Amino acid sequence: MSNRPRTASAACFLTACLVALGACDADGSRHDTGSLSPVAYEGGANLPGSGPLPLQAASGPRSGLATELSNAFREAASSAMPAVVRVQTERTRSGRRIVGPRGSGFVLDYEGHVITNHHVVAGASRIQVSLVQGKTYEATLVGSDDDSDVAVLALQIPEGESVPFASLGTADQVEVGDWVLALGSPLDLEFTVTAGIVSAKGRTLSVGTEGRQTALESFLQTDAAINPGNSGGPLVDLEGRVIGVNAAIQSTDRRFIGYGFAIPIDIVRRVALDLMDDGVVHRPRLGVNVRDLSDADAEAYGLERVEGAWIDGVQEGLAADRAGLRQGDVVLAIDGAGVATANELTTRLLQRRPGDRVRLTVRRFADTDEVTVRLDEFTPSRPAPARPLRVADEPAERVGFSVVPVRSGRLEGTRLVVEEVAPGGPADGRIADGWELASLNGTKISSLAEFQRVTSRLEGGDLVSLIVRDADGAERVVNYRAQP
């Protein structure tokens, strides 16, 4: 390595690397705006008469801003996390229980309603919801909507208990570049927080007519890491308010590559209220096909900006047709709020209800007019009900395993060992075939009759606490809930 003296620019670069918050003039001199210590002389010598000194933390205006941002992340996460849940499902296949998809969600209100994604719970026969503080509840499906990918659950909360619920914001006030946090349980990493910014609004992931232009046509895009398991979890602002529901990623291998998508909370709230009231979503219908304007369209219509929703077709006899709208009209605003794209018009309509009257600002060639339209309704569709799980009616089904007596010898007597662990049952993954059962809920188990007596008193959801000895003879304590 060369021993040449550092140039002024090299000294400036080194100082910038070590100090970060200092600055160098063109001649290499240093301004101390918050420093690391010690500061080396040219050639790397320390201060005269001193030995090596430890580096000190940076301070100054920039580190102060970083600390403030870190504090904002911390406060937003601590505010939102108590209401975040992990969702686990079971399904029935060929008469057997199997573990279904796992996802995330958040508690919506004090009654214990939970928001998650439709694709997390679709077809589930059993749903369990866990909170960050460790409580697990059985949940029932209130309603689920495939088009918007929103589902509402109801927690079975024991009398006298309560659960924390989320604070809701609005996606309308979010701007591209705003910091956001994604919360959930991705890849079985429970209750994780990732940070990023809003990369885009109104992002379209699929192409369709108005009949399919639901919340899935109007995502918030973020570069906060979202992976399988995040589905249904909240996207929150730096106040800890939910502004979206994480729903999708764009990837070739189902892993995050920088593109995550969340359903705006304004649409989720509207869908959830319908599901809680009626079990189905009532979607307003304008009765048009729309597309974005081109620059040629804007020039032909004398518009200063390439903004608006071009009506590409009007469906006969529906709301738009009755109001006199025509193919080629351009919708510039709805109820006085500007419409920049076709997707924005659809998104704003999704927040209305069938029967509502909306005022559209319409451009027809060189003329601009106001048109009032009374919205129709798309025919609601109900999702197919999940096949219910068969209720466990045998003691071994409730605890999720069967036992068999094994003679240990004249002095040891008979012991009970696990004969079979039911696949997908509550004990699956917790104990294994061949392990010895020593105790169940505090009672020493030494016979089949004793096992039957203790397990027959259990009901679905009751605590099952086992003391077992594994294949190496090590004693283990295993706790879980009995099968419904």
Short mmCIF file of C-alpha atoms in Angstrom, two decimals:
data_model
loop_
_atom_site.label_atom_id
_atom_site.label_comp_id
_atom_site.label_asym_id
_atom_site.label_seq_id
_atom_site.Cartn_x
_atom_site.Cartn_y
_atom_site.Cartn_z
CA MET A 1 0.00 0.00 0.00
CA SER A 2 1.31 3.47 -0.84
CA ASN A 3 2.50 5.73 1.99
CA ARG A 4 1.79 8.88 0.01
CA PRO A 5 0.22 11.72 2.02
CA ARG A 6 -3.52 11.85 1.70
CA THR A 7 -4.87 14.42 -0.70
CA ALA A 8 -7.37 16.99 0.55
CA SER A 9 -10.21 15.15 -1.16
CA ALA A 10 -9.12 11.82 0.32
CA ALA A 11 -8.94 13.38 3.76
CA CYS A 12 -12.40 14.80 3.27
CA PHE A 13 -13.71 11.39 2.20
CA LEU A 14 -12.15 9.65 5.20
CA THR A 15 -13.48 12.24 7.58
CA ALA A 16 -16.94 11.93 6.04
CA CYS A 17 -16.85 8.14 6.46
CA LEU A 18 -15.77 8.30 10.10
CA VAL A 19 -17.60 11.38 11.18
CA ALA A 20 -20.66 11.25 8.94
CA LEU A 21 -22.00 14.53 10.27
CA GLY A 22 -18.90 16.66 9.70
CA ALA A 23 -18.21 18.57 6.50
CA CYS A 24 -15.07 19.39 4.55
CA ASP A 25 -14.28 22.52 2.58
CA ALA A 26 -12.59 22.25 -0.77
CA ASP A 27 -9.20 22.54 0.95
CA GLY A 28 -9.91 19.58 3.22
CA SER A 29 -10.51 21.58 6.42
CA ARG A 30 -13.20 20.18 8.69
CA HIS A 31 -16.31 21.77 10.15
CA ASP A 32 -17.37 20.05 13.36
CA THR A 33 -21.15 19.70 13.24
CA GLY A 34 -21.17 16.72 15.53
CA SER A 35 -18.12 14.53 15.59
CA LEU A 36 -16.57 11.20 16.28
CA SER A 37 -13.52 11.21 18.54
CA PRO A 38 -10.60 11.10 18.16
CA VAL A 39 -9.95 13.18 15.04
CA ALA A 40 -6.81 12.00 13.30
CA TYR A 41 -4.09 14.31 12.01
CA GLU A 42 -2.78 13.90 8.47
CA GLY A 43 -0.92 10.63 8.43
CA GLY A 44 -3.22 9.05 11.00
CA ALA A 45 -1.52 10.16 14.24
CA ASN A 46 -3.62 10.69 17.35
CA LEU A 47 -3.44 13.76 19.52
CA PRO A 48 0.06 14.36 20.91
CA GLY A 49 0.72 12.51 24.13
CA SER A 50 -2.45 10.44 23.98
CA GLY A 51 -3.11 6.81 23.33
CA PRO A 52 -5.94 5.43 21.18
CA LEU A 53 -9.31 6.81 22.28
CA PRO A 54 -12.68 5.11 21.86
CA LEU A 55 -15.01 6.36 19.16
CA GLN A 56 -17.95 8.38 20.43
CA ALA A 57 -21.50 8.38 19.10
CA ALA A 58 -22.35 10.98 16.51
CA SER A 59 -24.44 13.94 17.51
CA GLY A 60 -25.83 16.94 15.75
CA PRO A 61 -28.74 18.01 13.58
CA ARG A 62 -28.75 14.95 11.34
CA SER A 63 -28.44 12.40 14.12
CA GLY A 64 -31.24 14.26 15.90
CA LEU A 65 -33.50 13.80 12.88
CA ALA A 66 -32.62 10.11 12.70
CA THR A 67 -33.43 9.72 16.39
CA GLU A 68 -36.77 11.47 15.91
CA LEU A 69 -37.62 9.17 13.01
CA SER A 70 -36.59 6.12 15.03
CA ASN A 71 -38.78 7.31 17.90
CA ALA A 72 -41.69 7.80 15.48
CA PHE A 73 -41.29 4.22 14.19
CA ARG A 74 -41.11 2.88 17.73
CA GLU A 75 -44.18 4.77 18.92
CA ALA A 76 -46.24 3.83 15.85
CA ALA A 77 -45.32 0.15 16.23
CA SER A 78 -46.03 0.07 19.98
CA SER A 79 -49.35 1.84 19.41
CA ALA A 80 -50.54 -0.48 16.64
CA MET A 81 -49.07 -3.86 17.63
CA PRO A 82 -51.43 -4.74 20.55
CA ALA A 83 -54.35 -4.93 18.09
CA VAL A 84 -52.47 -7.04 15.51
CA VAL A 85 -53.38 -10.73 15.35
CA ARG A 86 -52.06 -13.94 13.88
CA VAL A 87 -54.69 -16.03 12.05
CA GLN A 88 -54.43 -19.84 11.87
CA THR A 89 -56.93 -21.99 9.98
CA GLU A 90 -57.94 -25.62 9.57
CA ARG A 91 -59.76 -27.23 6.68
CA THR A 92 -61.44 -30.55 6.01
CA ARG A 93 -60.14 -32.74 3.20
CA SER A 94 -61.42 -36.26 2.66
CA GLY A 95 -62.88 -36.21 6.14
CA ARG A 96 -59.57 -35.30 7.75
CA ARG A 97 -58.45 -32.09 9.39
CA ILE A 98 -55.53 -30.35 7.71
CA VAL A 99 -53.67 -27.16 8.58
CA GLY A 100 -54.77 -24.32 6.32
CA PRO A 101 -53.16 -20.99 5.39
CA ARG A 102 -51.82 -18.71 8.08
CA GLY A 103 -52.10 -14.98 7.92
CA SER A 104 -52.44 -11.81 9.92
CA GLY A 105 -55.14 -9.31 10.79
CA PHE A 106 -56.14 -6.68 13.32
CA VAL A 107 -58.94 -6.13 15.82
CA LEU A 108 -61.41 -3.63 14.40
CA ASP A 109 -63.57 -2.73 17.42
CA TYR A 110 -64.22 -3.36 21.10
CA GLU A 111 -66.71 -6.12 20.21
CA GLY A 112 -63.81 -8.23 18.93
CA HIS A 113 -64.37 -8.08 15.17
CA VAL A 114 -61.18 -8.84 13.25
CA ILE A 115 -60.22 -7.77 9.73
CA THR A 116 -58.16 -10.13 7.58
CA ASN A 117 -58.00 -11.21 3.92
CA HIS A 118 -60.59 -13.40 2.21
CA HIS A 119 -57.85 -15.63 0.81
CA VAL A 120 -56.57 -16.37 4.33
CA VAL A 121 -59.87 -17.79 5.65
CA ALA A 122 -61.70 -18.91 2.49
CA GLY A 123 -62.95 -22.46 3.03
CA ALA A 124 -61.70 -22.64 6.61
CA SER A 125 -63.57 -24.94 8.96
CA ARG A 126 -61.82 -23.66 12.05
CA ILE A 127 -60.16 -20.30 12.72
CA GLN A 128 -57.95 -19.39 15.66
CA VAL A 129 -56.70 -15.88 16.35
CA SER A 130 -53.70 -15.06 18.56
CA LEU A 131 -52.76 -11.66 19.98
CA VAL A 132 -49.25 -10.43 20.63
CA GLN A 133 -49.73 -10.72 24.41
CA GLY A 134 -50.20 -14.47 23.98
CA LYS A 135 -53.99 -14.93 24.20
CA THR A 136 -55.58 -17.24 21.61
CA TYR A 137 -59.29 -17.18 20.75
CA GLU A 138 -61.55 -19.25 18.57
CA ALA A 139 -63.12 -17.11 15.84
CA THR A 140 -66.17 -17.39 13.62
CA LEU A 141 -66.48 -16.03 10.10
CA VAL A 142 -68.91 -13.08 9.95
CA GLY A 143 -68.51 -12.52 6.22
CA SER A 144 -65.96 -12.74 3.44
CA ASP A 145 -65.73 -11.00 0.07
CA ASP A 146 -63.66 -12.41 -2.78
CA ASP A 147 -63.75 -9.28 -4.96
CA SER A 148 -62.20 -6.99 -2.36
CA ASP A 149 -60.26 -9.78 -0.57
CA VAL A 150 -61.66 -8.63 2.78
CA ALA A 151 -63.01 -10.89 5.53
CA VAL A 152 -64.47 -10.12 8.96
CA LEU A 153 -64.13 -12.51 11.91
CA ALA A 154 -65.72 -12.43 15.37
CA LEU A 155 -63.62 -13.48 18.35
CA GLN A 156 -65.23 -15.72 20.96
CA ILE A 157 -64.19 -13.63 23.94
CA PRO A 158 -65.01 -14.97 27.42
CA GLU A 159 -67.27 -12.77 29.49
CA GLY A 160 -65.34 -10.13 31.39
CA GLU A 161 -62.40 -10.08 28.95
CA SER A 162 -61.63 -7.35 26.44
CA VAL A 163 -59.19 -6.99 23.56
CA PRO A 164 -57.33 -3.91 22.28
CA PHE A 165 -58.53 -2.59 18.95
CA ALA A 166 -56.88 -0.55 16.21
CA SER A 167 -57.11 3.12 15.43
CA LEU A 168 -58.18 3.72 11.82
CA GLY A 169 -56.85 6.48 9.58
CA THR A 170 -57.70 7.30 5.99
CA ALA A 171 -55.82 6.43 2.82
CA ASP A 172 -57.15 9.57 1.15
CA GLN A 173 -54.75 11.71 3.20
CA VAL A 174 -51.72 9.52 2.48
CA GLU A 175 -49.23 10.82 -0.08
CA VAL A 176 -46.58 9.06 -2.13
CA GLY A 177 -43.35 9.18 -0.13
CA ASP A 178 -45.00 8.98 3.30
CA TRP A 179 -43.42 6.56 5.76
CA VAL A 180 -45.49 3.48 6.66
CA LEU A 181 -45.08 0.31 8.72
CA ALA A 182 -46.34 -3.18 7.79
CA LEU A 183 -47.25 -5.39 10.77
CA GLY A 184 -48.01 -9.10 10.83
CA SER A 185 -46.53 -12.58 11.04
CA PRO A 186 -44.66 -13.29 7.78
CA LEU A 187 -43.01 -16.66 7.14
CA ASP A 188 -43.99 -17.82 10.66
CA LEU A 189 -42.01 -14.95 12.21
CA GLU A 190 -44.66 -13.84 14.65
CA PHE A 191 -45.55 -10.16 15.10
CA THR A 192 -42.97 -8.53 12.87
CA VAL A 193 -42.66 -4.85 11.88
CA THR A 194 -41.15 -3.64 8.61
CA ALA A 195 -40.81 -0.06 7.40
CA GLY A 196 -40.97 1.64 4.01
CA ILE A 197 -42.74 4.37 2.12
CA VAL A 198 -45.89 4.64 0.05
CA SER A 199 -44.55 3.99 -3.44
CA ALA A 200 -47.78 4.64 -5.37
CA LYS A 201 -51.53 5.04 -4.91
CA GLY A 202 -54.37 3.60 -6.93
CA ARG A 203 -52.19 0.82 -8.29
CA THR A 204 -54.04 -1.60 -10.57
CA LEU A 205 -53.04 -5.26 -10.42
CA SER A 206 -55.71 -6.73 -12.69
CA VAL A 207 -57.65 -5.47 -15.67
CA GLY A 208 -61.41 -5.78 -15.88
CA THR A 209 -64.69 -4.07 -16.48
CA GLU A 210 -66.54 -2.17 -13.84
CA GLY A 211 -67.97 -5.43 -12.55
CA ARG A 212 -64.54 -6.46 -11.28
CA GLN A 213 -63.19 -3.01 -10.44
CA THR A 214 -63.33 -3.33 -6.68
CA ALA A 215 -60.69 -2.65 -4.04
CA LEU A 216 -58.32 -4.98 -5.91
CA GLU A 217 -58.10 -2.31 -8.61
CA SER A 218 -56.92 0.37 -6.19
CA PHE A 219 -54.01 -0.76 -4.07
CA LEU A 220 -51.56 1.29 -2.07
CA GLN A 221 -48.10 0.21 -3.19
CA THR A 222 -45.31 0.12 -0.59
CA ASP A 223 -41.71 -0.99 -0.36
CA ALA A 224 -42.19 -2.06 3.27
CA ALA A 225 -41.37 -5.77 3.21
CA ILE A 226 -44.51 -7.92 2.86
CA ASN A 227 -44.22 -11.71 2.65
CA PRO A 228 -46.54 -14.74 2.88
CA GLY A 229 -48.13 -14.57 6.32
CA ASN A 230 -48.44 -10.76 6.24
CA SER A 231 -51.76 -11.10 4.40
CA GLY A 232 -54.55 -9.36 6.30
CA GLY A 233 -52.20 -7.43 8.57
CA PRO A 234 -52.33 -3.64 8.87
CA LEU A 235 -50.31 -1.03 7.04
CA VAL A 236 -50.06 1.92 9.44
CA ASP A 237 -48.88 5.53 9.30
CA LEU A 238 -46.45 7.07 11.77
CA GLU A 239 -49.35 7.83 14.12
CA GLY A 240 -50.05 4.09 14.36
CA ARG A 241 -53.33 4.45 12.45
CA VAL A 242 -54.34 1.73 9.98
CA ILE A 243 -54.38 3.08 6.43
CA GLY A 244 -54.48 -0.22 4.55
CA VAL A 245 -54.71 -4.01 4.73
CA ASN A 246 -51.71 -5.88 3.33
CA ALA A 247 -52.94 -8.22 0.65
CA ALA A 248 -50.49 -9.02 -2.13
CA ILE A 249 -46.92 -8.96 -3.38
CA GLN A 250 -45.55 -8.87 -6.90
CA SER A 251 -42.93 -11.58 -7.16
CA THR A 252 -41.87 -14.61 -9.17
CA ASP A 253 -41.09 -16.80 -6.15
CA ARG A 254 -43.68 -15.66 -3.56
CA ARG A 255 -41.03 -13.66 -1.70
CA PHE A 256 -40.79 -9.91 -1.31
CA ILE A 257 -38.76 -8.15 -4.00
CA GLY A 258 -39.74 -4.56 -3.23
CA TYR A 259 -43.38 -4.43 -4.32
CA GLY A 260 -46.11 -4.88 -1.71
CA PHE A 261 -49.75 -3.90 -1.99
CA ALA A 262 -52.41 -2.96 0.56
CA ILE A 263 -56.15 -2.37 0.23
CA PRO A 264 -57.01 1.21 1.27
CA ILE A 265 -58.68 1.26 4.69
CA ASP A 266 -61.51 3.50 3.41
CA ILE A 267 -62.65 0.67 1.14
CA VAL A 268 -62.02 -1.98 3.80
CA ARG A 269 -64.19 -0.08 6.29
CA ARG A 270 -67.03 0.18 3.78
CA VAL A 271 -66.85 -3.54 2.90
CA ALA A 272 -66.58 -4.59 6.56
CA LEU A 273 -69.68 -2.66 7.58
CA ASP A 274 -71.71 -4.39 4.87
CA LEU A 275 -70.38 -7.80 5.89
CA MET A 276 -71.21 -7.17 9.56
CA ASP A 277 -74.70 -5.86 8.73
CA ASP A 278 -75.79 -8.26 5.97
CA GLY A 279 -73.03 -10.79 5.35
CA VAL A 280 -72.65 -9.53 1.78
CA VAL A 281 -71.23 -6.42 0.13
CA HIS A 282 -73.62 -4.00 -1.57
CA ARG A 283 -71.68 -2.48 -4.47
CA PRO A 284 -72.89 0.64 -6.26
CA ARG A 285 -73.14 0.45 -10.03
CA LEU A 286 -72.79 3.39 -12.38
CA GLY A 287 -73.21 1.29 -15.52
CA VAL A 288 -70.20 2.42 -17.57
CA ASN A 289 -66.87 1.14 -18.80
CA VAL A 290 -64.09 3.66 -18.26
CA ARG A 291 -60.44 4.17 -19.22
CA ASP A 292 -57.76 6.79 -18.72
CA LEU A 293 -57.40 9.77 -21.03
CA SER A 294 -54.61 10.08 -23.54
CA ASP A 295 -52.92 13.37 -24.35
CA ALA A 296 -54.77 13.38 -27.67
CA ASP A 297 -58.11 13.03 -25.82
CA ALA A 298 -57.22 15.97 -23.58
CA GLU A 299 -56.24 18.11 -26.57
CA ALA A 300 -59.40 17.22 -28.48
CA TYR A 301 -61.56 18.23 -25.51
CA GLY A 302 -59.62 21.38 -24.71
CA LEU A 303 -58.47 20.14 -21.31
CA GLU A 304 -55.41 21.72 -19.73
CA ARG A 305 -54.33 18.47 -18.02
CA VAL A 306 -54.49 14.82 -19.03
CA GLU A 307 -56.87 13.98 -16.18
CA GLY A 308 -60.31 12.42 -15.98
CA ALA A 309 -62.14 9.15 -16.63
CA TRP A 310 -63.11 8.55 -20.27
CA ILE A 311 -66.45 6.76 -20.63
CA ASP A 312 -65.75 4.02 -23.15
CA GLY A 313 -69.22 2.50 -23.03
CA VAL A 314 -72.61 3.04 -21.38
CA GLN A 315 -74.73 0.05 -20.37
CA GLU A 316 -78.29 0.41 -21.53
CA GLY A 317 -80.97 1.03 -18.91
CA LEU A 318 -78.58 1.49 -15.99
CA ALA A 319 -77.82 4.57 -13.88
CA ALA A 320 -75.49 6.38 -16.28
CA ASP A 321 -77.79 5.75 -19.25
CA ARG A 322 -80.81 7.09 -17.35
CA ALA A 323 -78.84 10.22 -16.42
CA GLY A 324 -77.94 10.91 -20.05
CA LEU A 325 -74.24 10.04 -20.03
CA ARG A 326 -72.78 8.99 -23.38
CA GLN A 327 -69.79 7.16 -24.77
CA GLY A 328 -66.96 9.70 -25.11
CA ASP A 329 -67.94 11.78 -22.07
CA VAL A 330 -65.14 12.53 -19.61
CA VAL A 331 -65.82 12.52 -15.87
CA LEU A 332 -63.68 15.25 -14.29
CA ALA A 333 -65.00 15.20 -10.72
CA ILE A 334 -67.40 13.41 -8.37
CA ASP A 335 -69.21 15.51 -5.78
CA GLY A 336 -66.71 18.30 -6.44
CA ALA A 337 -63.60 16.16 -5.84
CA GLY A 338 -61.36 15.93 -8.89
CA VAL A 339 -60.95 12.60 -10.71
CA ALA A 340 -57.51 12.09 -12.25
CA THR A 341 -57.89 8.53 -13.59
CA ALA A 342 -60.49 5.90 -14.38
CA ASN A 343 -59.31 3.93 -11.38
CA GLU A 344 -59.83 6.91 -9.10
CA LEU A 345 -63.46 7.22 -10.28
CA THR A 346 -64.04 3.54 -9.51
CA THR A 347 -62.40 3.86 -6.09
CA ARG A 348 -64.54 6.85 -5.14
CA LEU A 349 -67.70 5.06 -6.27
CA LEU A 350 -66.80 2.04 -4.13
CA GLN A 351 -67.10 4.26 -1.06
CA ARG A 352 -70.73 5.06 -1.93
CA ARG A 353 -73.80 2.88 -1.46
CA PRO A 354 -76.44 1.73 -3.95
CA GLY A 355 -79.19 4.35 -4.12
CA ASP A 356 -76.85 7.24 -3.33
CA ARG A 357 -77.01 10.28 -5.58
CA VAL A 358 -73.67 11.51 -6.86
CA ARG A 359 -72.89 14.71 -8.74
CA LEU A 360 -70.56 14.17 -11.70
CA THR A 361 -68.70 16.95 -13.46
CA VAL A 362 -68.70 15.86 -17.10
CA ARG A 363 -66.84 17.20 -20.13
CA ARG A 364 -68.50 16.63 -23.52
CA PHE A 365 -66.25 18.02 -26.22
CA ALA A 366 -65.92 21.73 -25.38
CA ASP A 367 -68.77 21.84 -22.84
CA THR A 368 -68.64 21.08 -19.10
CA ASP A 369 -71.80 20.23 -17.21
CA GLU A 370 -73.00 18.79 -13.89
CA VAL A 371 -74.96 15.52 -13.99
CA THR A 372 -76.66 13.91 -10.97
CA VAL A 373 -76.81 10.11 -11.03
CA ARG A 374 -78.64 7.74 -8.70
CA LEU A 375 -76.44 4.65 -8.36
CA ASP A 376 -77.72 1.13 -9.07
CA GLU A 377 -76.40 -2.04 -7.40
CA PHE A 378 -74.44 -5.04 -8.55
CA THR A 379 -76.11 -8.31 -7.61
CA PRO A 380 -74.58 -9.38 -4.28
CA SER A 381 -73.00 -12.81 -4.20
CA ARG A 382 -72.55 -14.97 -1.12
CA PRO A 383 -69.41 -17.11 -0.80
CA ALA A 384 -69.86 -20.85 -0.58
CA PRO A 385 -69.99 -21.95 3.07
CA ALA A 386 -67.02 -23.88 4.41
CA ARG A 387 -67.48 -27.56 5.10
CA PRO A 388 -67.82 -27.76 8.89
CA LEU A 389 -65.42 -29.83 10.91
CA ARG A 390 -66.94 -32.87 12.54
CA VAL A 391 -67.30 -32.17 16.24
CA ALA A 392 -64.94 -34.29 18.33
CA ASP A 393 -67.15 -36.78 20.17
CA GLU A 394 -64.48 -39.18 21.43
CA PRO A 395 -62.04 -38.30 24.25
CA ALA A 396 -59.03 -39.16 22.09
CA GLU A 397 -60.29 -36.75 19.40
CA ARG A 398 -60.61 -33.91 21.87
CA VAL A 399 -57.01 -34.22 23.07
CA GLY A 400 -55.72 -35.15 19.61
CA PHE A 401 -54.03 -38.46 20.40
CA SER A 402 -54.74 -42.02 21.52
CA VAL A 403 -52.82 -44.09 24.06
CA VAL A 404 -52.09 -47.76 24.55
CA PRO A 405 -50.93 -49.61 27.69
CA VAL A 406 -47.46 -51.12 27.60
CA ARG A 407 -46.14 -53.58 30.17
CA SER A 408 -42.84 -52.27 31.50
CA GLY A 409 -41.93 -55.21 33.69
CA ARG A 410 -42.95 -56.88 36.93
CA LEU A 411 -41.72 -54.06 39.15
CA GLU A 412 -42.56 -51.08 36.92
CA GLY A 413 -46.08 -52.20 36.10
CA THR A 414 -48.10 -50.78 33.17
CA ARG A 415 -47.48 -47.43 31.55
CA LEU A 416 -49.43 -45.55 28.86
CA VAL A 417 -47.70 -44.46 25.69
CA VAL A 418 -48.97 -42.41 22.78
CA GLU A 419 -50.27 -44.76 20.11
CA GLU A 420 -51.10 -42.19 17.41
CA VAL A 421 -51.17 -38.40 17.13
CA ALA A 422 -54.08 -37.21 14.95
CA PRO A 423 -52.75 -35.36 11.86
CA GLY A 424 -53.88 -31.75 11.99
CA GLY A 425 -55.22 -32.22 15.51
CA PRO A 426 -54.41 -30.02 18.50
CA ALA A 427 -51.50 -32.23 19.63
CA ASP A 428 -49.96 -32.49 16.15
CA GLY A 429 -46.38 -31.22 16.26
CA ARG A 430 -46.38 -31.07 20.07
CA ILE A 431 -45.97 -34.76 20.99
CA ALA A 432 -45.00 -37.87 19.06
CA ASP A 433 -45.96 -41.53 18.81
CA GLY A 434 -44.29 -43.66 21.46
CA TRP A 435 -43.95 -40.94 24.10
CA GLU A 436 -45.09 -41.88 27.59
CA LEU A 437 -48.06 -40.05 29.10
CA ALA A 438 -47.38 -39.37 32.79
CA SER A 439 -50.00 -36.73 33.69
CA LEU A 440 -53.01 -34.99 32.17
CA ASN A 441 -54.34 -31.77 33.74
CA GLY A 442 -52.64 -32.58 37.03
CA THR A 443 -53.91 -36.16 37.26
CA LYS A 444 -51.45 -39.05 37.08
CA ILE A 445 -52.52 -41.34 34.25
CA SER A 446 -51.77 -45.01 34.82
CA SER A 447 -54.64 -46.77 33.03
CA LEU A 448 -56.93 -46.45 30.02
CA ALA A 449 -59.88 -46.02 32.39
CA GLU A 450 -58.15 -43.05 34.02
CA PHE A 451 -57.36 -41.55 30.60
CA GLN A 452 -61.01 -41.92 29.51
CA ARG A 453 -62.30 -40.45 32.76
CA VAL A 454 -60.17 -37.29 32.58
CA THR A 455 -60.59 -36.65 28.86
CA SER A 456 -64.38 -37.24 28.94
CA ARG A 457 -64.74 -34.12 31.08
CA LEU A 458 -63.03 -31.92 28.50
CA GLU A 459 -64.92 -29.64 26.15
CA GLY A 460 -63.70 -27.85 23.03
CA GLY A 461 -61.33 -25.05 23.91
CA ASP A 462 -60.53 -26.37 27.40
CA LEU A 463 -56.92 -26.37 28.53
CA VAL A 464 -54.98 -29.60 28.02
CA SER A 465 -51.81 -29.75 30.12
CA LEU A 466 -49.63 -32.84 29.67
CA ILE A 467 -46.52 -34.18 31.31
CA VAL A 468 -44.90 -36.61 28.88
CA ARG A 469 -41.57 -38.41 28.52
CA ASP A 470 -40.05 -38.34 25.07
CA ALA A 471 -38.08 -41.06 23.28
CA ASP A 472 -34.94 -40.15 25.25
CA GLY A 473 -36.76 -40.30 28.58
CA ALA A 474 -36.68 -36.51 29.03
CA GLU A 475 -39.73 -35.09 30.77
CA ARG A 476 -41.66 -32.38 28.95
CA VAL A 477 -44.63 -30.14 29.74
CA VAL A 478 -47.02 -29.58 26.83
CA ASN A 479 -50.00 -27.18 26.94
CA TYR A 480 -52.69 -26.56 24.30
CA ARG A 481 -56.47 -26.31 23.80
CA ALA A 482 -58.85 -29.24 23.33
CA GLN A 483 -60.39 -29.78 19.91
CA PRO A 484 -63.96 -28.40 19.54
#
